[in-house]
Amino acid sequence: IQELVDCSTIVNYGCNGGFVDRAYDFVIQNGGLNTENGYPYKAVQGFCDYGNLLFRAASISNFHYVSPNSERELKKAVARQPVSIYVEAGPYWQFYSKGVFKGPCGTALNHAIAIVGYGEDDTGTKYWIGKNSWSSWWGDDGYIFLERNIEAKEGRCGLAMEPMYPVV
């Protein structure tokens, strides 16, 4: 991820954020990404190390958007692979620690995570399993469990509004 932070600055903003589809475009245009060992994460934006761009450990050929505002279509996609989503990560989100997150939150999308699975708790509440990028100290060891199948078509915190996934 440090490679994206340092080198994908024309269309993204380093440590100040960016867009998943633009990151996917960068990976496609540059023939892939280096390994974590080859381009280690530093948690600060630096200058692009072009020497480290010569080795490519993983690449993608394309990416696809999931039908927006459909948790049903999102579930189909997540059954095949992790899916990148945007959410509104407000104050309640930022202080999440455990359990199924039911908000409050809106749909002013300002943060990206990966949905890596789904499930149902002992009370019958359905949830999405989200992997955040804020380290394992945040949430439930770096994960959040977001309420699934809510009435709003956008999903909890807007998670169903702009889902997408890479094609290897």
Coordinates of N, CA and C in Angstrom, one line a residue:
I1 N 0.8 -1.2 0.0 CA 0.0 0.0 0.0 C 0.9 1.3 0.0
Q2 N 2.1 1.2 0.5 CA 3.0 2.4 0.5 C 3.3 2.8 -0.9
E3 N 3.4 1.9 -1.8 CA 3.6 2.2 -3.2 C 2.5 3.1 -3.7
L4 N 1.2 2.8 -3.4 CA 0.1 3.6 -3.8 C 0.2 5.0 -3.1
V5 N 0.5 5.0 -1.9 CA 0.6 6.3 -1.1 C 1.7 7.2 -1.8
D6 N 2.8 6.6 -2.1 CA 3.9 7.4 -2.6 C 3.8 7.7 -4.1
C7 N 3.3 6.8 -4.9 CA 3.5 6.9 -6.3 C 2.2 7.2 -7.1
S8 N 1.0 7.0 -6.5 CA -0.2 7.2 -7.2 C -0.8 8.6 -6.9
T9 N 0.1 9.6 -6.9 CA -0.3 11.0 -6.4 C -0.9 11.9 -7.5
I10 N -0.8 11.5 -8.7 CA -1.5 12.3 -9.8 C -3.0 12.3 -9.7
V11 N -3.5 11.1 -9.3 CA -5.0 11.0 -9.3 C -5.5 10.7 -7.8
N12 N -4.6 10.5 -6.9 CA -4.9 10.3 -5.5 C -4.1 11.2 -4.6
Y13 N -4.3 11.2 -3.3 CA -3.8 12.2 -2.4 C -2.9 11.6 -1.3
G14 N -2.2 10.5 -1.6 CA -1.3 10.0 -0.6 C -2.0 9.7 0.7
C15 N -1.4 10.2 1.8 CA -2.0 10.0 3.1 C -3.3 10.8 3.4
N16 N -3.6 11.7 2.4 CA -4.8 12.4 2.6 C -6.0 11.8 1.9
G17 N -5.9 10.6 1.4 CA -7.0 9.9 0.9 C -6.9 9.7 -0.6
G18 N -7.9 9.1 -1.2 CA -8.0 8.8 -2.6 C -9.2 8.0 -3.0
F19 N -9.1 7.4 -4.1 CA -10.3 6.7 -4.7 C -9.8 5.3 -5.1
V20 N -10.7 4.3 -4.8 CA -10.3 2.9 -5.1 C -10.2 2.7 -6.6
D21 N -11.1 3.2 -7.4 CA -11.0 3.0 -8.8 C -9.7 3.6 -9.4
R22 N -9.3 4.7 -8.9 CA -8.0 5.3 -9.3 C -6.8 4.5 -8.9
A23 N -6.9 3.9 -7.7 CA -5.8 3.0 -7.3 C -5.8 1.8 -8.2
Y24 N -6.9 1.2 -8.5 CA -7.0 0.1 -9.4 C -6.4 0.5 -10.8
D25 N -6.7 1.6 -11.3 CA -6.1 2.1 -12.5 C -4.6 2.2 -12.5
F26 N -4.1 2.7 -11.3 CA -2.6 2.8 -11.1 C -2.0 1.4 -11.2
V27 N -2.6 0.4 -10.5 CA -2.1 -0.9 -10.5 C -2.1 -1.5 -12.0
I28 N -3.1 -1.3 -12.7 CA -3.2 -1.8 -14.1 C -2.2 -1.1 -14.9
Q29 N -2.1 0.2 -14.9 CA -1.2 0.9 -15.8 C 0.3 0.6 -15.4
N30 N 0.6 0.3 -14.2 CA 2.0 0.0 -13.8 C 2.3 -1.4 -13.8
G31 N 1.4 -2.3 -14.2 CA 1.7 -3.7 -14.3 C 1.7 -4.4 -13.0
G32 N 1.1 -3.8 -12.0 CA 1.0 -4.5 -10.7 C 1.6 -3.7 -9.5
L33 N 1.8 -4.4 -8.4 CA 2.4 -3.8 -7.2 C 3.5 -4.7 -6.7
N34 N 4.4 -4.1 -5.9 CA 5.5 -4.8 -5.3 C 4.9 -5.5 -4.0
T35 N 5.7 -6.3 -3.4 CA 5.3 -6.9 -2.1 C 5.4 -5.9 -1.0
E36 N 4.9 -6.3 0.2 CA 5.0 -5.5 1.4 C 6.5 -5.4 1.8
N37 N 7.2 -6.5 1.7 CA 8.7 -6.5 2.0 C 9.5 -5.6 1.0
G38 N 9.1 -5.6 -0.3 CA 9.8 -4.9 -1.3 C 9.5 -3.4 -1.3
Y39 N 8.3 -3.0 -0.8 CA 8.0 -1.6 -0.7 C 7.2 -1.4 0.6
P40 N 7.9 -1.5 1.8 CA 7.3 -1.5 3.1 C 6.5 -0.3 3.5
Y41 N 5.4 -0.5 4.2 CA 4.5 0.5 4.7 C 5.2 1.4 5.7
K42 N 5.1 2.7 5.6 CA 5.8 3.6 6.6 C 4.8 4.5 7.3
A43 N 3.5 4.5 6.9 CA 2.5 5.3 7.5 C 2.7 6.8 7.3
V44 N 3.5 7.2 6.4 CA 3.7 8.6 6.0 C 4.0 8.6 4.5
Q45 N 3.6 9.7 3.8 CA 3.8 9.8 2.4 C 5.3 10.2 2.2
G46 N 5.9 9.5 1.2 CA 7.3 9.9 0.8 C 7.4 10.1 -0.7
F47 N 8.6 10.1 -1.1 CA 8.8 10.2 -2.6 C 8.7 8.8 -3.2
C48 N 8.2 8.7 -4.4 CA 8.1 7.4 -5.1 C 9.5 6.9 -5.3
D49 N 9.7 5.6 -4.9 CA 10.9 4.9 -5.0 C 10.8 4.1 -6.4
Y50 N 11.2 4.8 -7.4 CA 11.0 4.2 -8.8 C 11.8 2.9 -8.9
G51 N 12.9 2.7 -8.2 CA 13.7 1.5 -8.2 C 12.9 0.3 -7.8
N52 N 12.0 0.5 -6.8 CA 11.1 -0.5 -6.3 C 9.9 -0.8 -7.2
L53 N 9.8 -0.1 -8.3 CA 8.7 -0.3 -9.2 C 9.0 -1.3 -10.3
L54 N 10.3 -1.8 -10.3 CA 10.7 -2.7 -11.3 C 10.2 -4.1 -11.0
F55 N 10.0 -4.5 -9.7 CA 9.5 -5.8 -9.4 C 8.0 -5.8 -9.1
R56 N 7.3 -6.7 -9.8 CA 5.9 -6.7 -9.6 C 5.5 -8.1 -9.0
A57 N 4.8 -8.1 -7.9 CA 4.4 -9.3 -7.2 C 3.0 -9.7 -7.5
A58 N 2.2 -8.7 -7.7 CA 0.7 -9.0 -8.0 C 0.2 -8.0 -9.0
S59 N -0.7 -8.4 -9.8 CA -1.3 -7.5 -10.8 C -2.8 -7.8 -11.0
I60 N -3.4 -6.8 -11.6 CA -4.8 -7.0 -11.9 C -5.0 -6.6 -13.4
S61 N -6.0 -7.2 -14.1 CA -6.2 -6.8 -15.5 C -7.3 -5.8 -15.7
N62 N -8.2 -5.7 -14.7 CA -9.3 -4.8 -14.8 C -10.0 -4.7 -13.4
F63 N -11.1 -4.0 -13.4 CA -11.9 -4.0 -12.2 C -13.4 -3.8 -12.6
H64 N -14.3 -4.2 -11.8 CA -15.7 -4.1 -12.1 C -16.5 -3.5 -10.9
Y65 N -17.5 -2.7 -11.3 CA -18.4 -2.1 -10.3 C -19.5 -3.1 -10.1
V66 N -19.9 -3.3 -8.8 CA -21.1 -4.1 -8.5 C -22.3 -3.1 -8.6
S67 N -23.5 -3.7 -9.0 CA -24.7 -2.9 -9.2 C -24.9 -2.0 -7.9
P68 N -25.0 -0.7 -8.1 CA -25.1 0.1 -6.9 C -26.4 0.0 -6.2
N69 N -26.4 0.2 -4.9 CA -27.6 0.2 -4.0 C -28.3 -1.1 -4.0
S70 N -27.6 -2.2 -4.0 CA -28.2 -3.5 -4.0 C -27.3 -4.4 -3.1
E71 N -27.8 -4.6 -1.9 CA -27.0 -5.5 -1.0 C -27.1 -6.9 -1.5
R72 N -28.1 -7.3 -2.2 CA -28.2 -8.6 -2.8 C -27.1 -8.8 -3.8
E73 N -26.8 -7.9 -4.7 CA -25.8 -8.0 -5.7 C -24.4 -7.9 -5.0
L74 N -24.3 -7.1 -3.9 CA -23.0 -7.1 -3.2 C -22.7 -8.4 -2.5
K75 N -23.8 -9.1 -2.0 CA -23.6 -10.4 -1.4 C -23.1 -11.4 -2.4
K76 N -23.6 -11.4 -3.6 CA -23.1 -12.3 -4.7 C -21.7 -12.0 -5.0
A77 N -21.3 -10.8 -5.0 CA -19.9 -10.5 -5.3 C -18.9 -10.9 -4.2
V78 N -19.4 -10.6 -3.0 CA -18.5 -11.0 -1.8 C -18.4 -12.5 -1.7
A79 N -19.3 -13.2 -2.2 CA -19.2 -14.7 -2.1 C -18.1 -15.2 -3.0
R80 N -17.6 -14.4 -3.9 CA -16.6 -14.7 -4.9 C -15.2 -14.2 -4.5
Q81 N -15.2 -12.9 -3.9 CA -13.9 -12.3 -3.6 C -14.2 -11.1 -2.7
P82 N -13.2 -10.5 -2.0 CA -13.4 -9.3 -1.3 C -13.8 -8.2 -2.2
V83 N -14.6 -7.2 -1.7 CA -15.1 -6.1 -2.5 C -14.8 -4.8 -1.8
S84 N -14.2 -3.9 -2.6 CA -14.0 -2.6 -2.0 C -15.2 -1.7 -2.0
I85 N -15.4 -1.1 -0.9 CA -16.6 -0.2 -0.7 C -16.2 1.1 -0.1
Y86 N -17.1 2.1 -0.3 CA -16.9 3.4 0.5 C -18.0 3.4 1.5
V87 N -17.7 4.1 2.6 CA -18.7 4.3 3.7 C -18.5 5.8 4.2
E88 N -19.5 6.2 5.0 CA -19.4 7.4 5.7 C -18.8 7.0 7.1
A89 N -17.6 7.4 7.3 CA -16.9 7.0 8.6 C -16.9 8.2 9.5
G90 N -18.1 8.4 10.2 CA -18.2 9.5 11.1 C -17.7 9.2 12.5
P91 N -18.0 10.0 13.5 CA -17.5 9.8 14.8 C -17.8 8.5 15.5
Y92 N -19.1 8.0 15.3 CA -19.4 6.7 15.8 C -18.6 5.6 15.2
W93 N -18.4 5.7 13.9 CA -17.6 4.7 13.2 C -16.2 4.7 13.8
Q94 N -15.6 5.9 13.9 CA -14.2 6.0 14.4 C -14.0 5.4 15.7
F95 N -15.0 5.3 16.6 CA -14.8 4.8 17.9 C -15.4 3.4 18.1
Y96 N -15.8 2.8 16.9 CA -16.3 1.4 17.0 C -15.3 0.5 17.6
S97 N -15.8 -0.5 18.4 CA -14.9 -1.5 19.0 C -15.3 -2.9 18.9
K98 N -16.6 -3.2 18.9 CA -17.1 -4.6 18.8 C -18.6 -4.6 18.5
G99 N -19.1 -5.8 18.2 CA -20.5 -6.0 17.9 C -20.9 -5.6 16.5
V100 N -22.2 -5.7 16.2 CA -22.7 -5.3 14.9 C -22.9 -3.8 14.9
F101 N -22.3 -3.1 14.0 CA -22.4 -1.6 14.0 C -23.7 -1.2 13.2
K102 N -24.6 -0.5 13.9 CA -25.9 -0.1 13.4 C -25.9 1.5 13.3
G103 N -24.8 2.1 13.4 CA -24.8 3.6 13.2 C -24.8 4.3 14.6
P104 N -25.2 5.5 14.5 CA -25.7 6.3 13.4 C -24.6 6.6 12.4
C105 N -25.0 6.7 11.1 CA -24.1 7.1 10.1 C -25.0 7.5 8.9
G106 N -24.4 8.2 8.0 CA -25.2 8.6 6.8 C -24.6 8.0 5.5
T107 N -24.7 8.8 4.4 CA -24.2 8.3 3.1 C -23.2 9.3 2.5
A108 N -22.6 10.2 3.2 CA -21.6 11.1 2.7 C -20.3 10.3 2.7
L109 N -20.1 9.6 1.6 CA -18.9 8.7 1.6 C -17.6 9.4 1.7
N110 N -16.8 8.9 2.7 CA -15.5 9.5 2.9 C -14.4 8.6 3.3
H111 N -14.6 7.3 3.2 CA -13.6 6.3 3.6 C -13.8 5.0 2.8
A112 N -12.8 4.2 2.5 CA -12.9 3.0 1.8 C -12.4 1.8 2.7
I113 N -13.1 0.7 2.6 CA -12.7 -0.5 3.3 C -13.0 -1.7 2.4
A114 N -12.6 -2.9 2.8 CA -12.9 -4.1 2.0 C -13.9 -4.9 2.7
I115 N -15.0 -5.3 2.1 CA -15.9 -6.3 2.6 C -15.4 -7.7 2.3
V116 N -15.1 -8.5 3.3 CA -14.4 -9.8 3.1 C -15.3 -11.0 3.4
G117 N -16.6 -10.7 3.9 CA -17.5 -11.8 4.2 C -18.7 -11.2 4.8
Y118 N -19.6 -12.2 5.2 CA -20.9 -11.8 5.8 C -21.3 -12.9 6.8
G119 N -22.2 -12.6 7.7 CA -22.6 -13.6 8.6 C -23.9 -13.2 9.4
E120 N -24.2 -13.9 10.4 CA -25.3 -13.6 11.3 C -25.0 -13.9 12.7
D121 N -25.3 -13.0 13.6 CA -25.0 -13.3 15.0 C -26.0 -14.1 15.7
D122 N -25.8 -14.4 17.0 CA -26.7 -15.2 17.8 C -28.1 -14.7 17.9
T123 N -28.3 -13.4 17.7 CA -29.6 -12.8 17.8 C -30.3 -12.7 16.5
G124 N -29.7 -13.2 15.4 CA -30.3 -13.2 14.1 C -30.0 -11.9 13.3
T125 N -29.1 -11.1 13.9 CA -28.8 -9.8 13.1 C -27.7 -10.2 12.1
K126 N -28.0 -9.9 10.8 CA -27.1 -10.1 9.7 C -26.1 -9.0 9.6
Y127 N -24.9 -9.4 9.2 CA -23.8 -8.3 9.1 C -22.9 -8.6 8.0
W128 N -22.2 -7.6 7.6 CA -21.0 -7.6 6.7 C -19.8 -7.6 7.5
I129 N -18.7 -8.3 7.1 CA -17.4 -8.3 7.7 C -16.6 -7.3 6.9
G130 N -16.2 -6.2 7.5 CA -15.4 -5.2 6.8 C -14.0 -5.2 7.4
K131 N -13.0 -5.1 6.5 CA -11.6 -5.0 6.9 C -11.2 -3.5 6.7
N132 N -10.8 -2.9 7.8 CA -10.4 -1.5 7.7 C -8.9 -1.4 7.6
S133 N -8.4 -0.2 7.3 CA -7.0 0.0 7.1 C -6.3 0.7 8.2
W134 N -7.0 0.9 9.3 CA -6.5 1.7 10.5 C -5.7 0.8 11.5
S135 N -5.2 -0.3 11.1 CA -4.4 -1.2 12.0 C -5.3 -2.0 12.9
S136 N -4.7 -3.0 13.5 CA -5.5 -3.9 14.4 C -5.9 -3.3 15.7
W137 N -5.4 -2.1 16.1 CA -5.9 -1.5 17.3 C -7.3 -1.0 17.2
W138 N -7.7 -0.7 15.9 CA -9.1 -0.1 15.7 C -10.1 -1.3 15.6
G139 N -11.3 -1.0 16.1 CA -12.4 -1.9 15.9 C -12.2 -3.3 16.6
D140 N -12.6 -4.3 15.9 CA -12.5 -5.7 16.4 C -11.3 -6.3 15.7
D141 N -10.1 -6.0 16.2 CA -8.8 -6.4 15.6 C -8.7 -6.0 14.2
G142 N -9.1 -4.7 13.9 CA -9.0 -4.2 12.5 C -10.2 -4.4 11.7
Y143 N -11.2 -5.1 12.2 CA -12.4 -5.4 11.4 C -13.6 -4.6 12.0
I144 N -14.7 -4.5 11.2 CA -16.0 -4.0 11.7 C -17.1 -4.9 11.1
F145 N -18.1 -5.1 11.9 CA -19.2 -5.9 11.5 C -20.4 -4.9 11.3
L146 N -20.8 -4.7 10.0 CA -21.8 -3.7 9.7 C -23.1 -4.4 9.4
E147 N -24.1 -3.8 10.0 CA -25.5 -4.4 9.9 C -25.8 -4.6 8.4
R148 N -26.4 -5.7 8.0 CA -26.7 -6.1 6.6 C -28.2 -6.2 6.4
N149 N -28.6 -5.9 5.2 CA -30.0 -6.0 4.8 C -30.9 -5.0 5.5
I150 N -30.5 -3.8 5.6 CA -31.3 -2.8 6.2 C -32.3 -2.2 5.1
E151 N -33.3 -1.5 5.6 CA -34.3 -1.0 4.7 C -33.7 0.0 3.6
A152 N -32.8 0.9 4.0 CA -32.2 1.8 3.1 C -31.5 1.1 2.0
K153 N -31.8 1.4 0.7 CA -31.1 0.7 -0.4 C -29.6 1.0 -0.4
E154 N -29.2 2.1 0.1 CA -27.7 2.4 0.1 C -26.9 1.5 1.1
G155 N -27.6 0.8 2.0 CA -26.9 0.0 3.0 C -26.4 0.9 4.2
R156 N -26.0 0.2 5.2 CA -25.5 0.9 6.4 C -24.3 1.7 6.0
C157 N -24.3 3.0 6.4 CA -23.3 3.9 6.1 C -23.0 4.1 4.6
G158 N -23.9 3.7 3.8 CA -23.7 3.9 2.3 C -22.9 2.8 1.7
L159 N -22.7 1.7 2.4 CA -21.8 0.6 1.9 C -22.2 0.0 0.5
A160 N -23.4 0.1 0.1 CA -23.8 -0.5 -1.1 C -23.8 0.5 -2.3
M161 N -23.4 1.7 -2.1 CA -23.5 2.8 -3.1 C -22.5 2.6 -4.2
E162 N -21.3 2.3 -4.0 CA -20.2 2.2 -5.0 C -19.3 1.1 -4.8
P163 N -19.8 -0.2 -4.7 CA -18.9 -1.3 -4.5 C -18.1 -1.7 -5.8
M164 N -16.9 -2.2 -5.7 CA -16.1 -2.6 -6.8 C -15.1 -3.6 -6.4
Y165 N -14.6 -4.4 -7.4 CA -13.6 -5.4 -7.1 C -12.7 -5.6 -8.3
P166 N -11.4 -6.0 -8.0 CA -10.4 -6.1 -9.0 C -10.6 -7.5 -9.7
V167 N -10.2 -7.5 -11.0 CA -10.2 -8.8 -11.8 C -8.7 -9.2 -12.0
V168 N -8.3 -10.3 -11.5 CA -6.9 -10.8 -11.7 C -6.7 -11.3 -13.1

